[in-house]
Coordinates of N, CA and C in Angstrom, one line a residue:
M1 N -2.5 -9.2 6.5 CA -1.4 -8.1 6.5 C -1.1 -8.3 4.3
I2 N -0.6 -6.6 4.5 CA -0.6 -6.7 3.4 C 1.5 -6.1 3.2
D3 N 2.2 -6.2 1.9 CA 2.9 -5.9 1.9 C 3.9 -5.9 2.7
P4 N 4.6 -7.3 3.2 CA 5.4 -6.9 4.4 C 6.9 -6.4 4.2
F5 N 7.3 -5.5 5.3 CA 8.8 -5.7 4.8 C 9.3 -5.3 6.3
F6 N 10.2 -6.0 6.9 CA 10.4 -6.1 8.2 C 11.8 -5.7 8.7
A7 N 12.6 -5.8 7.4 CA 14.0 -5.3 7.9 C 14.0 -3.9 9.2
P8 N 15.1 -4.6 9.2 CA 16.0 -3.4 10.9 C 16.1 -2.5 9.8
K9 N 16.1 -1.5 10.8 CA 16.5 0.3 10.5 C 18.0 0.1 9.5
G10 N 18.1 0.8 8.4 CA 19.3 0.4 8.2 C 20.5 -0.6 7.7
S11 N 20.0 -1.4 7.2 CA 20.7 -3.0 6.9 C 20.3 -3.5 5.1
R12 N 19.3 -2.0 4.4 CA 18.9 -2.5 3.4 C 19.6 -1.7 2.7
P13 N 20.3 -2.4 1.1 CA 21.0 -0.3 0.7 C 20.4 0.7 0.4
S14 N 21.0 1.5 0.0 CA 20.3 3.1 0.2 C 19.8 3.1 -1.6
F15 N 19.0 3.8 -2.2 CA 18.2 3.6 -3.4 C 18.5 5.1 -4.0
T16 N 19.2 6.2 -2.9 CA 20.0 7.7 -3.4 C 21.4 8.0 -2.7
G17 N 21.3 7.0 -2.3 CA 22.4 7.6 -1.4 C 22.5 8.5 -0.2
R18 N 21.4 8.6 -0.2 CA 21.1 9.7 1.4 C 21.2 8.6 2.8
A19 N 20.8 7.6 2.6 CA 21.1 7.0 3.9 C 20.8 5.5 3.3
P20 N 21.5 5.1 3.8 CA 21.0 2.7 4.0 C 18.8 3.1 4.7
N21 N 18.0 1.9 3.9 CA 17.0 1.8 4.2 C 16.8 0.7 5.5
P22 N 15.8 1.0 5.8 CA 14.5 1.9 5.9 C 15.3 2.7 7.3
L23 N 14.4 3.8 7.1 CA 14.9 4.6 8.2 C 14.7 5.1 9.5
V24 N 13.9 4.1 9.3 CA 12.9 2.9 10.6 C 12.9 2.8 11.1
D25 N 12.9 2.1 12.4 CA 12.3 0.6 12.9 C 11.3 0.2 12.9
L26 N 10.8 -1.0 12.8 CA 9.3 -1.4 13.2 C 8.6 -0.6 15.0
P27 N 7.9 -0.1 14.8 CA 7.0 0.0 15.6 C 6.7 -0.8 16.8
V28 N 6.8 -2.3 16.2 CA 6.9 -3.7 17.1 C 7.4 -4.4 16.2
S29 N 7.8 -5.8 17.2 CA 8.0 -6.7 16.9 C 7.6 -7.5 15.3
P30 N 8.6 -7.8 14.5 CA 7.5 -8.8 13.4 C 6.5 -10.0 14.1
E31 N 7.0 -10.3 14.9 CA 6.3 -11.8 15.5 C 5.3 -11.4 16.5
E32 N 5.1 -9.6 16.8 CA 3.5 -9.1 16.9 C 2.8 -9.0 15.8
I33 N 3.4 -8.4 15.0 CA 2.8 -7.9 13.9 C 2.1 -9.6 12.9
L34 N 2.7 -10.2 13.1 CA 2.0 -11.9 12.6 C 1.2 -12.5 13.5
D35 N 1.2 -12.2 14.6 CA 0.1 -13.1 15.4 C -1.3 -12.6 15.1
G36 N -1.7 -13.7 14.3 CA -3.6 -13.2 14.0 C -3.2 -13.2 12.6
V37 N -2.2 -12.6 12.1 CA -2.8 -12.6 10.9 C -3.1 -14.0 10.3
E38 N -4.0 -14.4 9.1 CA -4.7 -15.5 8.4 C -4.6 -15.5 6.8
L39 N -4.1 -14.1 6.7 CA -3.8 -13.7 4.7 C -3.1 -12.9 4.4
V40 N -1.9 -12.8 3.8 CA -0.7 -11.9 3.0 C -1.3 -11.5 1.7
L41 N -1.2 -10.8 1.4 CA -1.6 -9.9 0.2 C -0.3 -9.2 -0.6
V42 N 0.6 -9.4 -1.3 CA 2.0 -9.1 -1.9 C 1.7 -8.3 -3.1
S43 N 1.7 -7.0 -3.3 CA 1.1 -6.3 -4.5 C 2.4 -6.3 -5.4
H44 N 3.3 -6.0 -4.9 CA 4.7 -6.9 -6.0 C 5.7 -7.0 -5.1
L45 N 7.1 -7.2 -5.9 CA 8.5 -7.9 -5.5 C 9.3 -6.9 -4.9
H46 N 8.8 -5.9 -5.1 CA 10.0 -4.9 -4.8 C 10.6 -5.3 -3.2
A47 N 11.8 -4.8 -2.5 CA 12.1 -5.2 -1.4 C 11.6 -4.6 0.2
D48 N 10.6 -3.6 -0.3 CA 9.9 -2.4 1.0 C 8.6 -2.9 0.3
H49 N 8.1 -4.5 -0.3 CA 6.5 -4.8 0.6 C 7.1 -5.9 0.2
F50 N 8.2 -7.0 -0.3 CA 7.9 -8.4 0.6 C 9.8 -8.5 0.9
D51 N 10.5 -8.5 1.7 CA 11.9 -8.5 1.5 C 12.0 -9.5 2.3
P52 N 13.7 -10.2 2.5 CA 13.5 -11.2 2.7 C 13.6 -11.6 4.5
V53 N 13.6 -10.4 5.0 CA 13.4 -10.9 6.5 C 12.0 -11.4 6.9
A54 N 10.9 -10.9 5.6 CA 9.0 -11.1 5.3 C 9.2 -12.3 4.7
Q55 N 10.1 -12.8 3.8 CA 10.2 -14.3 2.7 C 10.7 -14.9 4.1
S56 N 11.4 -14.8 5.2 CA 11.5 -15.9 6.1 C 10.5 -15.9 7.5
L57 N 10.2 -15.2 7.4 CA 9.7 -14.9 8.9 C 8.3 -15.1 8.3
V58 N 7.2 -15.3 7.5 CA 6.0 -15.1 7.6 C 6.0 -16.4 7.1
P59 N 5.0 -17.4 8.1 CA 4.6 -19.0 8.2 C 4.4 -19.0 6.4
K60 N 4.8 -20.3 6.3 CA 4.9 -20.6 5.0 C 3.1 -21.3 4.6
H61 N 2.9 -21.6 5.7 CA 1.6 -22.1 5.3 C 0.7 -21.0 5.2
L62 N 0.5 -19.7 5.9 CA -0.7 -18.9 4.8 C -1.1 -18.8 3.1
P63 N -2.1 -18.8 3.4 CA -2.4 -18.4 2.3 C -2.0 -17.0 1.3
L64 N -1.4 -16.5 0.4 CA -0.9 -15.9 0.0 C -1.2 -14.9 -1.4
I65 N -2.1 -13.8 -1.5 CA -2.3 -13.5 -2.3 C -1.3 -12.6 -3.6
C66 N -1.2 -12.7 -4.9 CA 0.3 -11.7 -5.2 C -0.7 -11.2 -6.9
Q67 N 0.3 -10.8 -7.5 CA -0.4 -10.6 -8.7 C 0.5 -11.5 -9.8
P68 N -0.6 -11.7 -10.7 CA 0.3 -12.5 -11.9 C 1.6 -12.5 -12.4
G69 N 2.3 -13.1 -12.0 CA 3.5 -13.3 -12.7 C 4.7 -13.8 -11.9
D70 N 3.9 -13.1 -10.5 CA 4.9 -13.4 -9.1 C 4.9 -14.5 -8.5
E71 N 3.5 -15.6 -8.4 CA 3.7 -16.6 -7.6 C 4.9 -17.3 -7.6
D72 N 5.5 -17.9 -9.2 CA 6.5 -18.8 -9.2 C 8.2 -18.3 -8.4
Q73 N 7.7 -17.3 -8.3 CA 9.1 -17.0 -7.1 C 8.7 -16.7 -5.6
I74 N 7.6 -16.3 -5.6 CA 7.4 -16.9 -3.9 C 6.6 -17.9 -4.2
R75 N 6.4 -18.9 -3.9 CA 7.0 -20.3 -4.0 C 7.9 -21.0 -3.8
S76 N 8.9 -20.3 -4.3 CA 10.8 -20.2 -4.2 C 11.3 -20.5 -3.0
H77 N 9.9 -19.4 -2.5 CA 10.6 -19.2 -1.0 C 10.2 -20.1 0.0
G78 N 9.2 -21.1 -0.1 CA 8.4 -22.0 0.4 C 7.4 -22.0 0.5
F79 N 6.7 -21.0 0.2 CA 4.7 -20.8 0.5 C 4.5 -21.6 -0.7
R80 N 3.9 -21.9 0.0 CA 2.7 -23.3 -0.2 C 1.1 -23.0 -1.2
E81 N 0.7 -22.2 -0.5 CA -0.5 -21.5 -1.0 C -0.4 -20.1 -1.5
V82 N 0.3 -20.2 -3.2 CA -0.2 -19.5 -3.4 C -1.2 -18.4 -4.5
T83 N -1.8 -17.8 -4.0 CA -2.9 -17.7 -5.4 C -2.9 -16.0 -6.3
P84 N -2.8 -16.4 -7.5 CA -2.1 -14.9 -8.1 C -3.7 -14.1 -8.3
L85 N -3.4 -12.8 -7.9 CA -4.5 -12.2 -8.7 C -4.8 -11.7 -9.7
D86 N -5.4 -12.6 -10.6 CA -6.0 -12.0 -12.1 C -7.1 -11.3 -12.1
D87 N -8.0 -11.3 -11.6 CA -9.4 -10.7 -11.3 C -9.4 -10.6 -9.8
I88 N -10.6 -11.4 -9.3 CA -10.9 -11.6 -8.4 C -10.9 -12.7 -8.0
V89 N -10.3 -12.7 -6.3 CA -10.4 -14.1 -5.8 C -11.8 -13.9 -4.5
D90 N -12.3 -14.4 -4.1 CA -13.0 -15.0 -3.0 C -12.1 -15.5 -1.6
W91 N -12.2 -14.8 -0.3 CA -11.6 -15.9 0.3 C -12.3 -15.6 1.9
Q92 N -13.2 -16.7 2.7 CA -13.4 -16.6 4.1 C -14.8 -15.0 3.6
G93 N -15.8 -15.0 2.7 CA -16.2 -14.4 2.3 C -15.4 -12.6 2.0
I94 N -14.6 -12.1 1.9 CA -13.9 -11.7 1.8 C -14.1 -11.3 0.8
R95 N -14.2 -10.5 -1.0 CA -13.4 -10.1 -2.1 C -12.3 -9.2 -2.1
F96 N -11.0 -10.0 -3.2 CA -10.4 -9.3 -3.4 C -10.0 -8.6 -4.8
Q97 N -10.4 -7.9 -5.5 CA -10.6 -7.4 -7.0 C -9.1 -6.9 -7.3
R98 N -8.8 -7.2 -8.5 CA -7.5 -6.5 -8.7 C -7.7 -5.2 -9.6
R99 N -6.3 -3.9 -8.8 CA -6.8 -3.2 -9.8 C -5.6 -2.1 -11.0
E100 N -5.4 -1.7 -11.7 CA -4.4 -1.4 -12.1 C -3.7 -0.5 -11.7
G101 N -2.3 -0.7 -11.8 CA -1.5 0.5 -11.1 C -0.5 0.6 -12.2
S102 N 0.2 1.7 -11.8 CA 1.2 2.2 -12.6 C 2.6 3.1 -11.6
H103 N 3.6 1.9 -11.9 CA 4.9 3.2 -10.9 C 5.8 3.7 -11.9
G104 N 4.8 4.5 -11.8 CA 5.6 6.1 -13.0 C 5.1 6.0 -13.9
L105 N 5.8 6.8 -15.0 CA 5.0 7.0 -16.3 C 6.3 7.3 -17.2
G106 N 6.1 6.7 -18.5 CA 7.0 6.9 -18.9 C 7.9 5.7 -18.7
P107 N 9.8 5.9 -19.6 CA 10.4 4.8 -19.6 C 10.8 4.6 -18.2
V108 N 10.3 5.5 -17.2 CA 10.9 4.6 -15.0 C 9.8 3.4 -15.7
V109 N 8.5 3.2 -15.5 CA 7.9 2.5 -15.8 C 8.5 0.5 -16.2
K110 N 9.8 1.0 -17.3 CA 10.1 -0.6 -17.9 C 10.9 -0.7 -16.6
K111 N 12.1 0.6 -15.6 CA 12.4 -0.4 -14.8 C 12.0 -0.6 -13.4
M112 N 10.9 -0.3 -12.7 CA 9.8 -0.1 -11.9 C 9.7 -1.8 -12.0
G113 N 9.2 -2.1 -12.7 CA 8.2 -3.5 -13.4 C 6.5 -3.0 -13.0
S114 N 5.9 -4.2 -13.3 CA 4.4 -4.6 -13.1 C 4.1 -4.2 -11.2
V115 N 3.2 -3.2 -11.3 CA 2.1 -3.5 -9.8 C 0.8 -3.7 -10.0
M116 N 0.4 -3.6 -8.9 CA -0.8 -3.8 -9.3 C -1.5 -2.8 -7.4
G117 N -2.8 -2.6 -8.0 CA -3.6 -2.5 -6.5 C -4.6 -3.0 -6.4
F118 N -5.5 -2.9 -5.3 CA -6.8 -4.0 -5.4 C -7.8 -3.6 -4.6
S119 N -9.2 -4.3 -5.2 CA -10.0 -3.8 -4.1 C -10.6 -4.4 -3.0
I120 N -11.5 -4.4 -1.9 CA -11.1 -5.4 -0.9 C -13.2 -5.2 -0.5
T121 N -13.4 -5.7 -0.5 CA -15.2 -5.8 -0.5 C -15.7 -7.2 0.9
A122 N -17.2 -6.6 1.5 CA -17.2 -7.8 2.2 C -18.4 -7.4 2.4
D123 N -19.9 -8.4 2.4 CA -20.9 -7.4 2.6 C -20.8 -7.3 4.4
G124 N -22.2 -6.0 3.7 CA -22.5 -5.4 5.2 C -20.8 -4.6 5.7
E125 N -19.8 -4.6 4.8 CA -18.7 -3.5 5.1 C -18.2 -2.8 4.7
P126 N -17.2 -1.4 4.9 CA -16.5 -0.5 3.9 C -15.9 -0.8 3.0
S127 N -16.4 -0.9 1.6 CA -15.2 -1.1 0.6 C -13.6 -0.4 0.7
L128 N -13.0 -0.8 0.4 CA -11.7 -0.6 1.0 C -10.9 -0.5 -0.9
Y129 N -10.1 0.6 -1.8 CA -9.5 0.6 -2.5 C -8.1 1.4 -2.1
W130 N -7.0 -0.3 -2.2 CA -5.7 0.0 -1.8 C -4.8 0.3 -3.4
A131 N -4.7 1.4 -3.7 CA -3.8 1.8 -5.0 C -2.8 1.3 -4.8
G132 N -1.8 1.5 -4.0 CA -0.9 0.9 -3.6 C 0.6 1.9 -4.6
D133 N 1.8 1.0 -5.0 CA 2.7 1.9 -5.8 C 2.3 2.3 -6.8
T134 N 1.5 3.2 -7.1 CA 1.0 3.9 -8.1 C 1.0 5.1 -8.3
V135 N 1.5 5.9 -9.0 CA 0.8 7.5 -9.4 C -0.7 7.4 -9.5
L136 N -1.6 8.8 -9.9 CA -2.4 9.2 -9.8 C -2.9 9.2 -11.1
Y137 N -3.0 8.2 -12.5 CA -3.2 8.6 -13.7 C -4.2 7.7 -14.4
P138 N -5.1 8.0 -15.7 CA -6.4 7.7 -16.1 C -6.7 6.2 -15.3
A139 N -6.4 5.1 -15.1 CA -6.7 4.2 -14.6 C -6.7 3.9 -13.4
V140 N -6.3 4.4 -12.4 CA -6.4 5.1 -10.7 C -7.3 5.3 -10.9
Q141 N -7.8 6.7 -11.3 CA -9.0 7.6 -11.5 C -9.9 6.9 -12.3
A142 N -10.4 6.1 -13.2 CA -11.2 5.8 -13.5 C -11.3 4.1 -12.4
T143 N -11.0 3.4 -11.6 CA -11.2 2.8 -10.4 C -12.1 3.3 -9.3
I144 N -11.7 4.5 -9.4 CA -11.9 5.3 -7.8 C -14.0 6.0 -8.7
V145 N -13.3 5.8 -9.7 CA -15.2 6.6 -10.1 C -16.0 5.7 -10.2
E146 N -15.4 4.8 -11.2 CA -16.7 3.5 -11.2 C -16.8 2.7 -9.9
S147 N -15.8 2.4 -9.3 CA -15.9 1.3 -8.3 C -16.7 2.6 -7.0
Q148 N -16.0 3.5 -6.7 CA -17.0 4.5 -5.4 C -16.7 4.3 -4.2
P149 N -15.2 3.5 -4.2 CA -15.0 3.0 -2.3 C -15.6 3.7 -1.3
D150 N -15.8 3.3 -0.4 CA -15.6 4.3 0.9 C -14.4 4.6 1.3
I151 N -12.9 4.1 1.2 CA -11.9 3.9 1.8 C -10.9 3.9 0.5
I152 N -10.3 5.1 0.4 CA -9.2 4.9 -0.2 C -8.0 4.6 0.2
V153 N -6.8 3.9 0.0 CA -5.8 4.0 0.3 C -4.4 4.1 -0.2
I154 N -3.9 5.2 -0.2 CA -2.3 5.4 -1.3 C -1.1 5.6 -0.6
H155 N -0.3 5.5 -1.7 CA 1.2 5.6 -1.2 C 1.4 6.8 -1.5
A156 N 1.4 7.9 -0.5 CA 2.1 9.6 -1.2 C 3.3 10.2 -0.6
C157 N 4.4 9.2 -0.4 CA 5.6 9.6 -0.5 C 6.3 10.9 -1.2
G158 N 5.8 10.5 -2.4 CA 6.7 11.1 -3.8 C 7.7 10.4 -3.5
A159 N 8.0 9.4 -4.0 CA 9.0 8.9 -4.0 C 9.8 8.9 -5.4
R160 N 10.9 8.4 -5.8 CA 11.5 9.3 -7.1 C 12.7 8.6 -7.4
W161 N 12.2 7.9 -8.8 CA 13.9 7.1 -9.1 C 14.4 7.5 -10.7
D162 N 15.5 8.1 -10.3 CA 16.7 9.0 -11.6 C 15.2 10.2 -11.7
G163 N 14.6 10.8 -10.3 CA 14.1 12.0 -10.7 C 12.8 12.0 -11.1
D164 N 12.8 10.7 -11.9 CA 11.2 10.5 -12.0 C 10.1 9.7 -11.0
L165 N 8.7 10.6 -10.8 CA 8.0 10.4 -10.0 C 7.7 9.1 -9.9
I166 N 7.3 7.8 -8.9 CA 6.9 6.3 -9.2 C 5.8 6.1 -7.9
T167 N 5.5 7.4 -6.9 CA 4.3 7.3 -6.2 C 3.6 8.4 -5.9
M168 N 3.3 8.7 -5.6 CA 1.3 9.8 -5.8 C 2.2 11.0 -4.5
D169 N 2.3 12.1 -5.0 CA 3.5 13.6 -3.8 C 2.2 14.1 -3.2
A170 N 2.2 14.9 -3.0 CA 1.2 15.7 -2.4 C 0.4 15.8 -3.0
A171 N 0.6 16.8 -5.0 CA -0.5 17.0 -5.3 C -1.8 16.1 -5.7
E172 N -1.0 14.7 -6.1 CA -1.7 13.6 -6.5 C -2.5 13.1 -5.4
A173 N -2.0 13.2 -4.2 CA -2.9 12.8 -3.0 C -4.1 13.6 -2.7
V174 N -4.2 15.1 -3.3 CA -4.8 16.4 -2.6 C -5.7 15.8 -4.1
A175 N -5.4 15.7 -5.8 CA -6.4 15.3 -6.6 C -7.1 14.6 -6.5
T176 N -6.6 13.4 -5.7 CA -7.3 12.0 -5.4 C -8.5 12.1 -4.1
C177 N -8.2 12.9 -3.4 CA -9.6 13.5 -2.6 C -10.4 14.7 -3.1
R178 N -10.1 15.5 -4.0 CA -10.7 16.3 -4.8 C -12.0 15.3 -6.2
L179 N -11.3 14.3 -6.6 CA -11.7 13.2 -7.6 C -13.1 12.7 -6.3
A180 N -12.6 12.2 -5.3 CA -13.7 11.5 -4.6 C -14.1 12.0 -3.0
R181 N -14.4 13.1 -3.7 CA -15.0 14.4 -2.1 C -15.3 13.7 -1.4
D182 N -16.2 12.7 -1.0 CA -16.9 12.5 0.0 C -16.3 11.2 0.8
V183 N -15.3 10.4 -0.1 CA -14.5 9.3 0.1 C -13.6 9.7 1.9
L184 N -13.5 8.7 2.4 CA -11.9 8.8 3.4 C -10.5 8.4 2.5
V185 N -9.9 9.1 2.5 CA -8.2 9.0 1.7 C -7.6 9.2 3.2
I186 N -6.6 7.4 2.7 CA -5.6 6.8 3.5 C -4.4 7.3 3.2
A187 N -3.3 7.7 3.7 CA -2.1 8.1 3.1 C -1.2 7.7 3.9
T188 N -0.2 6.7 3.3 CA 0.7 5.4 3.8 C 1.8 5.6 3.1
H189 N 2.9 4.8 3.7 CA 3.9 4.1 2.8 C 4.9 5.6 3.2
M190 N 4.6 6.2 4.1 CA 5.5 7.8 4.1 C 6.5 7.3 5.8
E191 N 7.8 8.6 5.2 CA 9.0 8.5 5.6 C 9.9 7.4 6.2
S192 N 9.8 6.3 5.3 CA 10.8 5.1 5.5 C 12.0 4.7 4.5
L193 N 11.8 5.5 3.0 CA 13.0 5.1 2.7 C 13.6 6.2 2.1
D194 N 14.4 6.3 1.6 CA 15.1 7.4 1.2 C 15.2 7.8 -0.2
H195 N 14.2 7.6 -0.9 CA 13.5 8.1 -2.4 C 12.6 8.6 -2.3
A196 N 11.7 8.6 -1.0 CA 10.7 9.7 -0.3 C 10.9 11.0 -0.5
T197 N 10.3 11.8 -0.6 CA 10.4 13.4 -0.5 C 9.1 14.4 -0.4
V198 N 8.4 13.4 0.0 CA 7.0 14.1 0.9 C 7.1 13.5 2.2
T199 N 6.9 14.5 3.4 CA 7.2 13.6 4.9 C 5.4 14.5 5.1
R200 N 5.4 13.1 6.4 CA 3.7 13.7 6.8 C 3.3 15.4 7.2
D201 N 4.4 16.0 8.2 CA 4.1 17.2 7.8 C 3.8 17.9 6.7
E202 N 4.6 17.4 5.8 CA 4.8 18.6 4.7 C 3.3 18.5 3.7
L203 N 2.9 16.6 3.8 CA 1.5 16.5 2.8 C 0.1 16.6 3.8
K204 N 0.8 17.1 5.2 CA -0.8 17.8 6.1 C -0.8 18.8 5.6
R205 N 0.6 19.9 5.6 CA 0.3 21.3 5.4 C 0.0 21.5 4.4
Y206 N 0.1 20.8 3.8 CA -0.2 20.9 1.6 C -2.0 21.0 1.4
A207 N -2.4 19.5 2.0 CA -3.9 19.5 1.7 C -4.8 20.1 2.6
V208 N -4.3 20.9 3.8 CA -4.7 22.5 4.5 C -4.7 23.2 3.5
E209 N -3.6 23.7 3.2 CA -3.5 25.0 2.1 C -4.2 25.0 0.9
Q210 N -4.4 23.3 0.3 CA -5.5 23.4 -0.9 C -7.1 23.0 -0.9
G211 N -7.2 23.2 1.0 CA -8.8 23.2 1.4 C -9.4 21.8 1.2
V212 N -8.6 20.3 1.7 CA -9.2 19.2 2.0 C -9.7 19.6 3.1
P213 N -10.8 19.0 3.2 CA -11.6 19.1 5.1 C -10.5 17.8 5.5
P214 N -10.4 18.3 7.0 CA -10.1 18.1 8.3 C -10.2 16.4 7.8
W215 N -11.6 16.3 8.0 CA -11.9 14.4 8.0 C -12.0 13.8 7.4
Q216 N -10.9 14.6 5.9 CA -10.6 13.2 4.6 C -9.7 12.8 4.4
L217 N -8.5 13.2 4.9 CA -7.6 12.7 4.5 C -6.8 12.4 5.9
L218 N -6.4 11.2 6.1 CA -5.9 10.7 7.1 C -4.1 10.1 7.1
I219 N -2.9 11.2 7.8 CA -1.7 10.2 7.5 C -1.2 10.1 8.7
P220 N -1.7 8.5 9.3 CA -1.0 7.8 10.3 C -0.3 7.8 10.6
A221 N 1.0 7.2 11.7 CA 2.1 7.0 12.4 C 2.2 5.8 11.7
D222 N 4.1 5.4 12.1 CA 3.8 3.9 11.8 C 3.2 3.0 13.3
G223 N 2.7 2.2 13.1 CA 1.6 1.8 14.1 C 0.4 1.8 14.5
E224 N 0.5 2.9 14.2 CA -1.0 3.4 14.5 C -2.3 3.1 14.0
I225 N -3.0 2.5 14.7 CA -4.2 2.0 14.3 C -5.7 3.0 14.4
L226 N -6.3 2.9 12.9 CA -7.3 3.6 12.9 C -8.7 2.8 12.9
T227 N -9.2 3.9 13.8 CA -10.7 3.6 14.3 C -11.4 4.1 13.3
L228 N -12.3 3.7 12.4 CA -13.0 4.0 10.9 C -14.3 4.4 11.1
A229 N -15.0 5.2 11.9 CA -16.4 5.1 12.4 C -17.2 5.9 11.7
K230 N -17.5 7.4 10.6 CA -17.7 8.0 9.9 C -18.9 7.4 9.2
G231 N -19.7 6.5 9.8 CA -20.9 6.0 9.9 C -20.7 5.2 8.1
L232 N -20.0 4.5 7.6 CA -19.5 3.8 7.0 C -20.5 2.1 7.0
L233 N -21.5 2.7 6.0 CA -22.1 1.5 6.0 C -22.9 1.2 7.2
G234 N -22.8 1.8 8.1 CA -23.1 1.5 9.3 C -22.4 0.9 10.1
K235 N -20.9 1.0 9.7 CA -20.2 0.6 10.8 C -18.8 0.5 11.7
T236 N -17.7 0.4 12.4 CA -16.9 0.5 12.5 C -15.9 0.1 12.5
T237 N -14.9 0.1 11.5 CA -13.8 -1.0 11.4 C -12.4 -0.1 11.6
S238 N -11.6 -1.0 12.0 CA -9.9 -0.8 12.1 C -9.6 -1.2 11.0
V239 N -8.1 0.2 10.5 CA -7.3 -0.5 9.7 C -6.0 0.1 10.5
A240 N -5.0 -0.4 10.4 CA -3.5 -0.6 11.4 C -2.6 0.2 9.9
A241 N -1.7 0.6 9.9 CA -1.1 1.4 9.7 C 0.1 1.3 8.8
D242 N 0.9 1.6 7.9 CA 1.9 0.6 7.3 C 3.3 0.4 8.6
T243 N 3.4 -0.2 9.2 CA 4.3 -0.9 10.0 C 5.7 -0.8 9.3
N244 N 6.2 0.2 9.0 CA 7.6 0.9 8.1 C 7.5 1.5 6.6
Q245 N 6.6 1.5 6.2 CA 6.3 2.0 5.1 C 5.7 3.4 5.0

């Protein structure tokens, strides 16, 4: 499970004054989401990635991977097996590798704080690069070129803070697709927070206008399960869409 955000609709403060967050309810209960989860990965500690409800409901015995510097705060919530992802962590045959991210560019980065993306690889499985809460900038571009993932997950809602872009928008989503033309790109973190500026329909329409192939950019609904069978390493794999992001 990645970046749990379990808050009920409208129970958290607004970021822009537009509406309380989140803008939507979970498609299923937190208990259903947690059923069968064996590992939790928290990319950073913003409330839409590890909110108080998640801090309370996620079982404290589960192993949890986080970015360096967040481990003490996570342990303070009672989690016992917390591992900072300094570089690479191997867990049950799955390798997690930390990747650089920037939650905006310029002065806004100081307000947003540090974030990370990560690569997930396992023998005989498609490789996945989860960019996380980042804009498209040279470090992300280098990760895509150098690691050559089979799947890229981006946060493409065009979130803004005081006018500054702090996650990818439609233009950067399309640029990601063009940078990795043979790679499947999944756009998530959509339509759940009031500082987002790009809807799923707007992203889809822009991608079509820009000539992105229909197979390349997937924009799942909350709770939708994607079965990825595009011949990736001869395997079929499934990825659950963000549930509330």
